[in-house]
Backbone as a ProteinNet text record, in pm:
[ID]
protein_1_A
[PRIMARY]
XXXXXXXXXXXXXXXXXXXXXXXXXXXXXXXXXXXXXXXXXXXXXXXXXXXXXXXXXXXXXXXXXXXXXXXXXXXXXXXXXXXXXXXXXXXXXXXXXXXXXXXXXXXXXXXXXXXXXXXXXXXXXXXXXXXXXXXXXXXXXXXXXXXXXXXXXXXXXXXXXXXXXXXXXXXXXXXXXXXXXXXXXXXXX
[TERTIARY]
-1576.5	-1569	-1582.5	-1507.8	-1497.4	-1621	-1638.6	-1791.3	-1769.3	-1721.7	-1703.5	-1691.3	-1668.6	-1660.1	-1799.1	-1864.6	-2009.7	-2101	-2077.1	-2120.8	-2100.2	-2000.6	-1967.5	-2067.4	-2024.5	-2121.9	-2281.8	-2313.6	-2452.5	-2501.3	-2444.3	-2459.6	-2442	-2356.8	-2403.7	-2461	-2524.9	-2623	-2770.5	-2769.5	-2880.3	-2867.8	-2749.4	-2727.4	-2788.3	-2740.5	-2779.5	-2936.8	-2991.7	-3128.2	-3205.6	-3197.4	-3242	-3253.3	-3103.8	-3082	-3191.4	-3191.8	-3285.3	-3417.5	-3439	-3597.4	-3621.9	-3548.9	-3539.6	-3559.8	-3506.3	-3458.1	-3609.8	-3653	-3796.5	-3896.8	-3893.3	-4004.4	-3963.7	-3907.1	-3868.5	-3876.8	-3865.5	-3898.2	-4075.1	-4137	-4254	-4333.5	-4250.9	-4328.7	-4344.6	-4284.7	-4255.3	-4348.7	-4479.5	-4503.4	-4449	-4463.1	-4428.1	-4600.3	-4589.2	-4752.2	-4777.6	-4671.8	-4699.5	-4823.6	-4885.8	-4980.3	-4958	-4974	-4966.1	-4941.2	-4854.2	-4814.9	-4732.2	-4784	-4710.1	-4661.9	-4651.4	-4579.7	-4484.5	-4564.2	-4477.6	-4563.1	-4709.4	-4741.2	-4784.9	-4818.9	-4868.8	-5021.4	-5029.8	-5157.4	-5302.7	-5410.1	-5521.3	-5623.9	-5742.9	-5808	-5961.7	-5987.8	-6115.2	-6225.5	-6219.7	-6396.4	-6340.5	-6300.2	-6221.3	-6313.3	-6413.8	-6531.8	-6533.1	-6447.5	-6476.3	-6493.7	-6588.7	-6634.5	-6513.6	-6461.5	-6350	-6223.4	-6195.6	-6040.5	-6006.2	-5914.4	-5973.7	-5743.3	-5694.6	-5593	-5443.3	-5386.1	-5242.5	-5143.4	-5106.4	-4982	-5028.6	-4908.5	-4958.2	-4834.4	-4790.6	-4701.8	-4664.1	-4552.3	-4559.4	-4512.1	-4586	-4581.9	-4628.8	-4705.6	-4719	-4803.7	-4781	-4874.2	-5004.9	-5092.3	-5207.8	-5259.4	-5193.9	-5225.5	-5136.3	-5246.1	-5156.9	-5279.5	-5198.8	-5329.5	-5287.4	-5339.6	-5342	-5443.3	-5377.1	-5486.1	-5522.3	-5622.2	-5737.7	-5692.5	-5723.9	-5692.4	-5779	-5870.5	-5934.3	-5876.6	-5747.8	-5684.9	-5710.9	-5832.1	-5888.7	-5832.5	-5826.9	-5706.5	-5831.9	-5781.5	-5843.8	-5775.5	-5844.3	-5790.3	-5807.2	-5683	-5692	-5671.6	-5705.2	-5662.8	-5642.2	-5632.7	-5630.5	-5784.4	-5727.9	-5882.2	-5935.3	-5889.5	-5923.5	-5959	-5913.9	-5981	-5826.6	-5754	-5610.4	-5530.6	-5405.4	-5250.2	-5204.4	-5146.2	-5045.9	-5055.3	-5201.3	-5239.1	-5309.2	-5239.3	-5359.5	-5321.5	-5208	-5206	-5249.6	-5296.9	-5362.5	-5213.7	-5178	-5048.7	-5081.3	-5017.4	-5036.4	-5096.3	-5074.2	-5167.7	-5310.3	-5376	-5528.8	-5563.6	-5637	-5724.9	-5800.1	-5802.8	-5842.7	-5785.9	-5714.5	-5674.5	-5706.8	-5680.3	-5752.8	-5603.7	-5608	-5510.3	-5485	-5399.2	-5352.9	-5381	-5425.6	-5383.2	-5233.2	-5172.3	-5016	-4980	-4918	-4867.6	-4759.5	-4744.6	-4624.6	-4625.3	-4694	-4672.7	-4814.9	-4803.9	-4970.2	-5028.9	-5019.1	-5096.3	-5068.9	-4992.2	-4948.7	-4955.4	-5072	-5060.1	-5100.2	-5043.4	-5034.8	-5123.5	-5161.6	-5209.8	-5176.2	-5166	-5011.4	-5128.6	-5140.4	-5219.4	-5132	-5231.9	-5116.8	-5050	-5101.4	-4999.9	-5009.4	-4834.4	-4877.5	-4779.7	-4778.6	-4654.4	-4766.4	-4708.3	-4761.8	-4755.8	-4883.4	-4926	-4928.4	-4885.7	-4892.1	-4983.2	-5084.6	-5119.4	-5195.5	-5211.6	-5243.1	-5352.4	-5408	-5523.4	-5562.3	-5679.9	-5743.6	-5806.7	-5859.4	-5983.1	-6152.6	-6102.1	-6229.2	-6211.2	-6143.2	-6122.3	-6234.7	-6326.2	-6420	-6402.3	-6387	-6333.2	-6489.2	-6470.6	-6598.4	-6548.4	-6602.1	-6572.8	-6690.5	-6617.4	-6708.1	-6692.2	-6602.8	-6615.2	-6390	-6360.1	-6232.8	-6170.7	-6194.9	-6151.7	-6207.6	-6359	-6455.4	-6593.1	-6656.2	-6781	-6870.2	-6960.2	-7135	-7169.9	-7265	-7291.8	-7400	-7501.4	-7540.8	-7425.9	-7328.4	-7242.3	-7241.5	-7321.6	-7363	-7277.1	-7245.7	-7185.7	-7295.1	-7210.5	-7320.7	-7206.6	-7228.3	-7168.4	-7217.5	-7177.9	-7227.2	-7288	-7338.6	-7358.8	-7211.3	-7102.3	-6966.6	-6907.1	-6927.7	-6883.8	-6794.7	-6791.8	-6727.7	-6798.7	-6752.8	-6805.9	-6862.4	-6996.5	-7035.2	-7056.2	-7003.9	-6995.9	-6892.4	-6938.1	-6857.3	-6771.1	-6617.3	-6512.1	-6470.9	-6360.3	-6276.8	-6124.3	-6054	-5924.6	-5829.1	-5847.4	-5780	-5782.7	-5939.4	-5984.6	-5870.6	-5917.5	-5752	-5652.2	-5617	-5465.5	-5436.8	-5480.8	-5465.5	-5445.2	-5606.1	-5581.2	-5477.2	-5420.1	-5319.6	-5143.9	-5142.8	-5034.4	-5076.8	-5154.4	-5185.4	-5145.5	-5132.5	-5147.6	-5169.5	-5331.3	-5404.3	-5545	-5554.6	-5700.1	-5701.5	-5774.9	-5802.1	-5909.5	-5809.3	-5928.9	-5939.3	-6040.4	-6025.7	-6027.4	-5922.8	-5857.9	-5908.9	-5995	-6014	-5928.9	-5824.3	-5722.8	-5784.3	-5758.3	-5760.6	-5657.6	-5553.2	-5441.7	-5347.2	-5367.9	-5241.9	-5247.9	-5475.3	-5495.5	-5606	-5634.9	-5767.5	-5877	-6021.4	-6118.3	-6220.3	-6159.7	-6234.5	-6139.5	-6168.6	-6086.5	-6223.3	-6275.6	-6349.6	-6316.7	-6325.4	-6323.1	-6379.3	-6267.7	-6345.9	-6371.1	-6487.5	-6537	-6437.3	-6443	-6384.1	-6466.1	-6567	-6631.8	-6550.8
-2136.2	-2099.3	-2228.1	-2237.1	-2388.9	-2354.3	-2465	-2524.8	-2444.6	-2426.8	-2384.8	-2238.6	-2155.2	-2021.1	-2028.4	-2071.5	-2052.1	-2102.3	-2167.5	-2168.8	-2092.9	-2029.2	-1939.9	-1783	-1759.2	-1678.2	-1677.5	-1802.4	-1859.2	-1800.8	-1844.9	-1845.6	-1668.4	-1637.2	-1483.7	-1419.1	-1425.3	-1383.7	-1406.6	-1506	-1557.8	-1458.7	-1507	-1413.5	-1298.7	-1195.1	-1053.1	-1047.6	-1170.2	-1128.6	-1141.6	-1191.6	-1266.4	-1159.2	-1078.1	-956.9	-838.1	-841.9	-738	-793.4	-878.2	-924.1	-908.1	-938.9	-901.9	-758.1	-671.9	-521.8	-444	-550.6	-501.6	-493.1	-637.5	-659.4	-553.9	-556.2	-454.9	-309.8	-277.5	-108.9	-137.4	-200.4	-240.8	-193.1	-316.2	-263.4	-129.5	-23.9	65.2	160	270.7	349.1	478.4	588	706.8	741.4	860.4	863	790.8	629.8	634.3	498.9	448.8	417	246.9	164.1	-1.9	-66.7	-142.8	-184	-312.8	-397.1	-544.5	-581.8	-671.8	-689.2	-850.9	-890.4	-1087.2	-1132.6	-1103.6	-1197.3	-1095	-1140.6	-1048.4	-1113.1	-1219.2	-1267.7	-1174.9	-1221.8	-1176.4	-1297.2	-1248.3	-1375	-1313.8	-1421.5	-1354.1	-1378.2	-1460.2	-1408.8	-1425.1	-1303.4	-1273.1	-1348.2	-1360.6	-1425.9	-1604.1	-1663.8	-1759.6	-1841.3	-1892.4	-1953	-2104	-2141.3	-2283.7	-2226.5	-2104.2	-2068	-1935.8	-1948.8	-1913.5	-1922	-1798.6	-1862	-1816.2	-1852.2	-1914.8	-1844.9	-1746.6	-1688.7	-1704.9	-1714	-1718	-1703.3	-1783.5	-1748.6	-1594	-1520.6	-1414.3	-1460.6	-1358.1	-1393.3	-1246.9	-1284.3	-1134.8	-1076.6	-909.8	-842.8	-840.9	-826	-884	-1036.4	-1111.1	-1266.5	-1353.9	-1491.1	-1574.3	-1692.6	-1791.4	-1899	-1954.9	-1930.3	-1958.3	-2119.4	-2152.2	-2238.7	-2203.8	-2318.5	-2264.3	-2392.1	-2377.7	-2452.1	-2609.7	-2592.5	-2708.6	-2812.8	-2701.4	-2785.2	-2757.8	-2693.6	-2648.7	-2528.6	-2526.7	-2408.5	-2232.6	-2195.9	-2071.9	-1989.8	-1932.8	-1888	-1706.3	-1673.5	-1499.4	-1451.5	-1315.1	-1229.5	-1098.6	-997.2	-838.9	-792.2	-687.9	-579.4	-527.9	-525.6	-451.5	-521.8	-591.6	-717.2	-737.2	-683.8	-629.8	-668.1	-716.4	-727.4	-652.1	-636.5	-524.6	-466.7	-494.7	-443.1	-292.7	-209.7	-99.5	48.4	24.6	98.1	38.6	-44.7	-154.7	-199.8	-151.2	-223.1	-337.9	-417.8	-538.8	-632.4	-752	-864.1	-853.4	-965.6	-974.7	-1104.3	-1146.5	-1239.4	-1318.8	-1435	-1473.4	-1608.2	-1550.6	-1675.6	-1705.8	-1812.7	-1874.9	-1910.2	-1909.7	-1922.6	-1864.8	-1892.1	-1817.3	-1687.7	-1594.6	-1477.7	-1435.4	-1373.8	-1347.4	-1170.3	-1115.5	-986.4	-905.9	-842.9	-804.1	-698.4	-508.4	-414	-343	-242.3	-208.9	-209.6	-211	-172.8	-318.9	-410.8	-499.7	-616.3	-681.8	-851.7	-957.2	-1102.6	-1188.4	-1282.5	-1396.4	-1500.2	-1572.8	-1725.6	-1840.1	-1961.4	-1999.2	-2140.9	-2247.3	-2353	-2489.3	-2498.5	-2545.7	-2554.5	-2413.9	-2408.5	-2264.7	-2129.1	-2039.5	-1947.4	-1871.5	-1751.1	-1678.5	-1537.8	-1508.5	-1347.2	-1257.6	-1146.8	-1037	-944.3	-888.7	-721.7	-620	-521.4	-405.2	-356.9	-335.4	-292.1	-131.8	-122.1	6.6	77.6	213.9	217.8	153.2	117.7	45.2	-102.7	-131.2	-320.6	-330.1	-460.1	-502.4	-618.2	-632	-729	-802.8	-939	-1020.1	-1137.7	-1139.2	-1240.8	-1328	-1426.6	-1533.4	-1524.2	-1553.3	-1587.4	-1524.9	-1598.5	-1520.3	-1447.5	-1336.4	-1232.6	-1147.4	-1176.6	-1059.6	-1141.6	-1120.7	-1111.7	-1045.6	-1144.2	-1050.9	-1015.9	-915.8	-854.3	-926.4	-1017.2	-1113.5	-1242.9	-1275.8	-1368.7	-1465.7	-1474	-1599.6	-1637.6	-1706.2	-1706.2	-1710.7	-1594.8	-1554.4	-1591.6	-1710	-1731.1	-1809	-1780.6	-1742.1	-1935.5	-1937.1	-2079.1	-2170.1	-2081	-2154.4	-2162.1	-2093.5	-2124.4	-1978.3	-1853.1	-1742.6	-1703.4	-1621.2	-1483.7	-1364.3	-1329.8	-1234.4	-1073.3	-1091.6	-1004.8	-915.7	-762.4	-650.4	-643.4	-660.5	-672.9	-482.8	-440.4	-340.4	-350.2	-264.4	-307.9	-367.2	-290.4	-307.1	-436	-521.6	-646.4	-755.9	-710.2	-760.5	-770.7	-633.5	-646	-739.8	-748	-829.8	-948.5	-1010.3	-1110.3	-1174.2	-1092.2	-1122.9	-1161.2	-1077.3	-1110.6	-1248.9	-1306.7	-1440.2	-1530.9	-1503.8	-1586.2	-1722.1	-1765.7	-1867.5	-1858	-1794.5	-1749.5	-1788.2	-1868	-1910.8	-1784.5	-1750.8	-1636.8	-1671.4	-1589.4	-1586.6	-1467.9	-1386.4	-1277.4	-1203.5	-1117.7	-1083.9	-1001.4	-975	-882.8	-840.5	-681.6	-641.6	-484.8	-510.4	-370.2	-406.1	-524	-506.1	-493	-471.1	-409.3	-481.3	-526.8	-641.2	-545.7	-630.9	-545.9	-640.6	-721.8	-868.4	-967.4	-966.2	-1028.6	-1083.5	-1264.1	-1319.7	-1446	-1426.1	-1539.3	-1692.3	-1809.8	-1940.8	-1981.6	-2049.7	-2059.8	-2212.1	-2230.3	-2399.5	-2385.1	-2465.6	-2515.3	-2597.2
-4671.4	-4532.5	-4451.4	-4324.9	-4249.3	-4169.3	-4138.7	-4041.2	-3955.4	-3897.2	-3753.9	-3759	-3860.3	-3861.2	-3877.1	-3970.8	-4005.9	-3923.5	-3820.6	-3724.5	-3613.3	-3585.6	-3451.2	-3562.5	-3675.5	-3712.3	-3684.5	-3724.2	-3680.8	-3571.6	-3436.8	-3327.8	-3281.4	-3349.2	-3272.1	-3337.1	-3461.2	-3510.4	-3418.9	-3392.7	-3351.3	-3174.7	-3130.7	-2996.4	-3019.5	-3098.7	-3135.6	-3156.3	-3258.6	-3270.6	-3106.1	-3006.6	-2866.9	-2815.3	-2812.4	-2726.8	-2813.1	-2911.4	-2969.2	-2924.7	-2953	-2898.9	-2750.7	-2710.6	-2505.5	-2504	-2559.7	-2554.1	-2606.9	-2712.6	-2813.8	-2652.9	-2630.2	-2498.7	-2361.3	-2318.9	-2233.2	-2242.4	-2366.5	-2405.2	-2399.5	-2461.6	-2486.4	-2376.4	-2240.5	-2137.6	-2078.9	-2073.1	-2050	-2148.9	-2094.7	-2180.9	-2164.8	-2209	-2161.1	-2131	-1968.7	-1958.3	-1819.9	-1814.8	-1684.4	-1734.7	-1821.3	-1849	-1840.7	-1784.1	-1761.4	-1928.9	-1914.5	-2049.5	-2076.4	-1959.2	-1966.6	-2093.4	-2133.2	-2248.1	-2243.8	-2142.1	-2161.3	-2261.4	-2348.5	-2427	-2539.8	-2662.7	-2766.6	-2789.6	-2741.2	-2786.4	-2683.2	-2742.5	-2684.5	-2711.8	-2628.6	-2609.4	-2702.7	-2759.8	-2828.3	-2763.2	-2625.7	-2546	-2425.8	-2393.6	-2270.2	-2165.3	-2144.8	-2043.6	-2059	-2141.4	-2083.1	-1950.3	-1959.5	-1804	-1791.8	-1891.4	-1834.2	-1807.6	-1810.8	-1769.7	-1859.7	-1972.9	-2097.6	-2120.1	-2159.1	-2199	-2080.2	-2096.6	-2003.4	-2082.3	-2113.3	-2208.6	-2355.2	-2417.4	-2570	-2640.6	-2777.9	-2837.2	-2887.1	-2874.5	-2926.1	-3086.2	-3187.9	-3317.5	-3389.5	-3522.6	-3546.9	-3456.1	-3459.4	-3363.7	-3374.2	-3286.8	-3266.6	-3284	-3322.5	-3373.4	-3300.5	-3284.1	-3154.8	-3170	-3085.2	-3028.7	-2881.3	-2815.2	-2651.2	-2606.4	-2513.7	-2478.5	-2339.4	-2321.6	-2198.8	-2114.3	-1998	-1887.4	-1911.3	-1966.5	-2042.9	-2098.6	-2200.4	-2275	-2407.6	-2420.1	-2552	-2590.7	-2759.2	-2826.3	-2848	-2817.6	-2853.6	-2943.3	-3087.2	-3169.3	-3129.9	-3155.5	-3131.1	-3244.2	-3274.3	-3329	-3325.7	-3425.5	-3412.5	-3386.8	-3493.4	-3492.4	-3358.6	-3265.5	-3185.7	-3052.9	-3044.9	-2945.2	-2817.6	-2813.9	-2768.7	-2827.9	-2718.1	-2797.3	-2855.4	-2949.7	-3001.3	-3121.2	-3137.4	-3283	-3305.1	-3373.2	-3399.1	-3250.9	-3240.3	-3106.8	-2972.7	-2974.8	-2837.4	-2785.1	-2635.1	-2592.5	-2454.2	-2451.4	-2338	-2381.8	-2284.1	-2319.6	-2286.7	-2316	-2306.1	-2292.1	-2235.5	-2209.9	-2070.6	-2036.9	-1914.3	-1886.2	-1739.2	-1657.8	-1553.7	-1530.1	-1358.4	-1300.2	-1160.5	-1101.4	-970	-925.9	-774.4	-744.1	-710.1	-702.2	-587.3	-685.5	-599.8	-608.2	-505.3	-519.1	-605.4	-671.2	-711.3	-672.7	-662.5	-632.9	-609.7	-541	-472.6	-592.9	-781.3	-856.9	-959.8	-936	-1022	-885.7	-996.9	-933.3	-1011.4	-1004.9	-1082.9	-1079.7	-1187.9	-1141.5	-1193.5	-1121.6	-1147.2	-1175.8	-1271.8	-1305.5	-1278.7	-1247.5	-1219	-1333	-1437.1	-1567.1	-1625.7	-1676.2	-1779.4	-1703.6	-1759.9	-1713.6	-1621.9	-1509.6	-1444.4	-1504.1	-1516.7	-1578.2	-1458.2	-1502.8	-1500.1	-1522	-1451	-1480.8	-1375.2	-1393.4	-1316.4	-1299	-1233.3	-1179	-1166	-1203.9	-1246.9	-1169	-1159.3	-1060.6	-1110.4	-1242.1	-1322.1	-1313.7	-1245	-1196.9	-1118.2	-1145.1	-1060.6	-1012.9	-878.1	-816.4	-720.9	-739.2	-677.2	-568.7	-510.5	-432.1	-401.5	-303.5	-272.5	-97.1	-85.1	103.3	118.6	58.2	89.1	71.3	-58.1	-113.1	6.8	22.7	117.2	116	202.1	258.6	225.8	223.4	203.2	297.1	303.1	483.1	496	483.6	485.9	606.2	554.9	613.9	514.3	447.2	330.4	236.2	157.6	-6.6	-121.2	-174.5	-283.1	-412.7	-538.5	-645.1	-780.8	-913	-1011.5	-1006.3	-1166.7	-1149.4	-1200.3	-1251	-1254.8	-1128.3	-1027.5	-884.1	-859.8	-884.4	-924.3	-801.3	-757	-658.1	-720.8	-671.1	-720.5	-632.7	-520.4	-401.7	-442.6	-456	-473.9	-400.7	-421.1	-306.5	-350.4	-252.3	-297.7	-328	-412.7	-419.8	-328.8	-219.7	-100.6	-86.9	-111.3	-14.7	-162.2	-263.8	-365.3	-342	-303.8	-271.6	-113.4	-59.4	78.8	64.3	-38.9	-81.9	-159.3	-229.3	-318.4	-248.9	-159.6	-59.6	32.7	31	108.7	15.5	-116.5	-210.9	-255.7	-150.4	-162.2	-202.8	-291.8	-334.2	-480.8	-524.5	-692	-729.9	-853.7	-909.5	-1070.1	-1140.5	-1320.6	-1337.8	-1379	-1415.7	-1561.4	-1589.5	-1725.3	-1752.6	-1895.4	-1849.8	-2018.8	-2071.5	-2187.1	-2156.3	-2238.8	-2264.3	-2131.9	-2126.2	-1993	-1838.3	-1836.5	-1718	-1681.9	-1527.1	-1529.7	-1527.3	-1590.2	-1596.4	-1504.6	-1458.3	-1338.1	-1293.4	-1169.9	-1115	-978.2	-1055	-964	-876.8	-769.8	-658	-729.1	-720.2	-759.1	-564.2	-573.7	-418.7	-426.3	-309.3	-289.3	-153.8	-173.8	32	90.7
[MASK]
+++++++++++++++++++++++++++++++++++++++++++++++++++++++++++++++++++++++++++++++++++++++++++++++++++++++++++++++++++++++++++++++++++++++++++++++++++++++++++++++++++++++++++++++++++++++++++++

């Protein structure tokens, strides 16, 4: 067979597998139920709470298994068993990012790190949202924040979503199944 057939074969083989993988991720996102089900990363983060950032996307690879890095720079190793991603019935990504907070839809909003792709996910009525001074206010007037510099002031969704359409607010995003379970204010004086 000449080069060039076995290469134009090559090549749309490879085409076909892309389009199946695009087609895989896209059904993915989508549950039946109605139920949040992002689906840009497979990885998960194994201490969703890190206080330096924690991870920025993640290679997709086998399900549930990945390695992400942290805004640090430092590698964080993921895995299954129950800890999210796509293992075991667990759908969406997982882990924690710092970054912009930005809008996408009254129930879906993002956060964009300087380096690193912009995530995706959705918000719950079990999202606990904190602030420092610009998400929301203490009735005090004061700033009240952690000893990493986080907001610890009970905001409400609403005071999220507002914020999120300004989209000048640095937050660290805890996300597990696709859906945030914290979303805290970094203070800047």
């Amino acid at each position: 067979m000449p080069l060039a057939t076995a290469t134009l074969r090559r090549t749309r083989r490879l085409a076909a597998a892309s389009l199946l993988a695009a087609a895989a991720l896209s059904l993915t996102a989508c549950q039946s139920g109605g139920d949040p089900a992002p689906a840009a990363s497979s990885s998960s983060a194994g201490d969703p709470t890190a206080a330096d950032g924690g991870a920025q996307g993640g290679s997709p690879s086998a399900p549930g298994k990945g390695v992400s890095r942290t805004a640090a720079g430092k590698t964080v190793a993921t895995g299954g068993g129950g800890h999210g991603g796509t293992s075991a019935g667990n759908k969406g990504v997982g882990g924690t990012w710092v970054g912009k907070l930005k809008w996408l839809t009254e129930d879906k909003l993002t956060v964009a790190p300087k380096n690193g792709m912009e995530q995706a996910f959705y918000l719950t009525d079990s999202t606990k949202a904190l602030g420092a001074a610009a998400l929301c206010e203490a009735p005090d007037g004061r700033v009240h924040i952690d000893g990493s510099g986080y907001g610890t002031i009970s905001c409400s969704l609403a005071d999220l979503r507002k914020a999120a359409r300004l989209g000048s607010v640095d937050v660290r995003v805890t996300v597990v199944n696709g859906a945030a379970t914290k979303v805290a204010e970094h203070y800047h004086p």
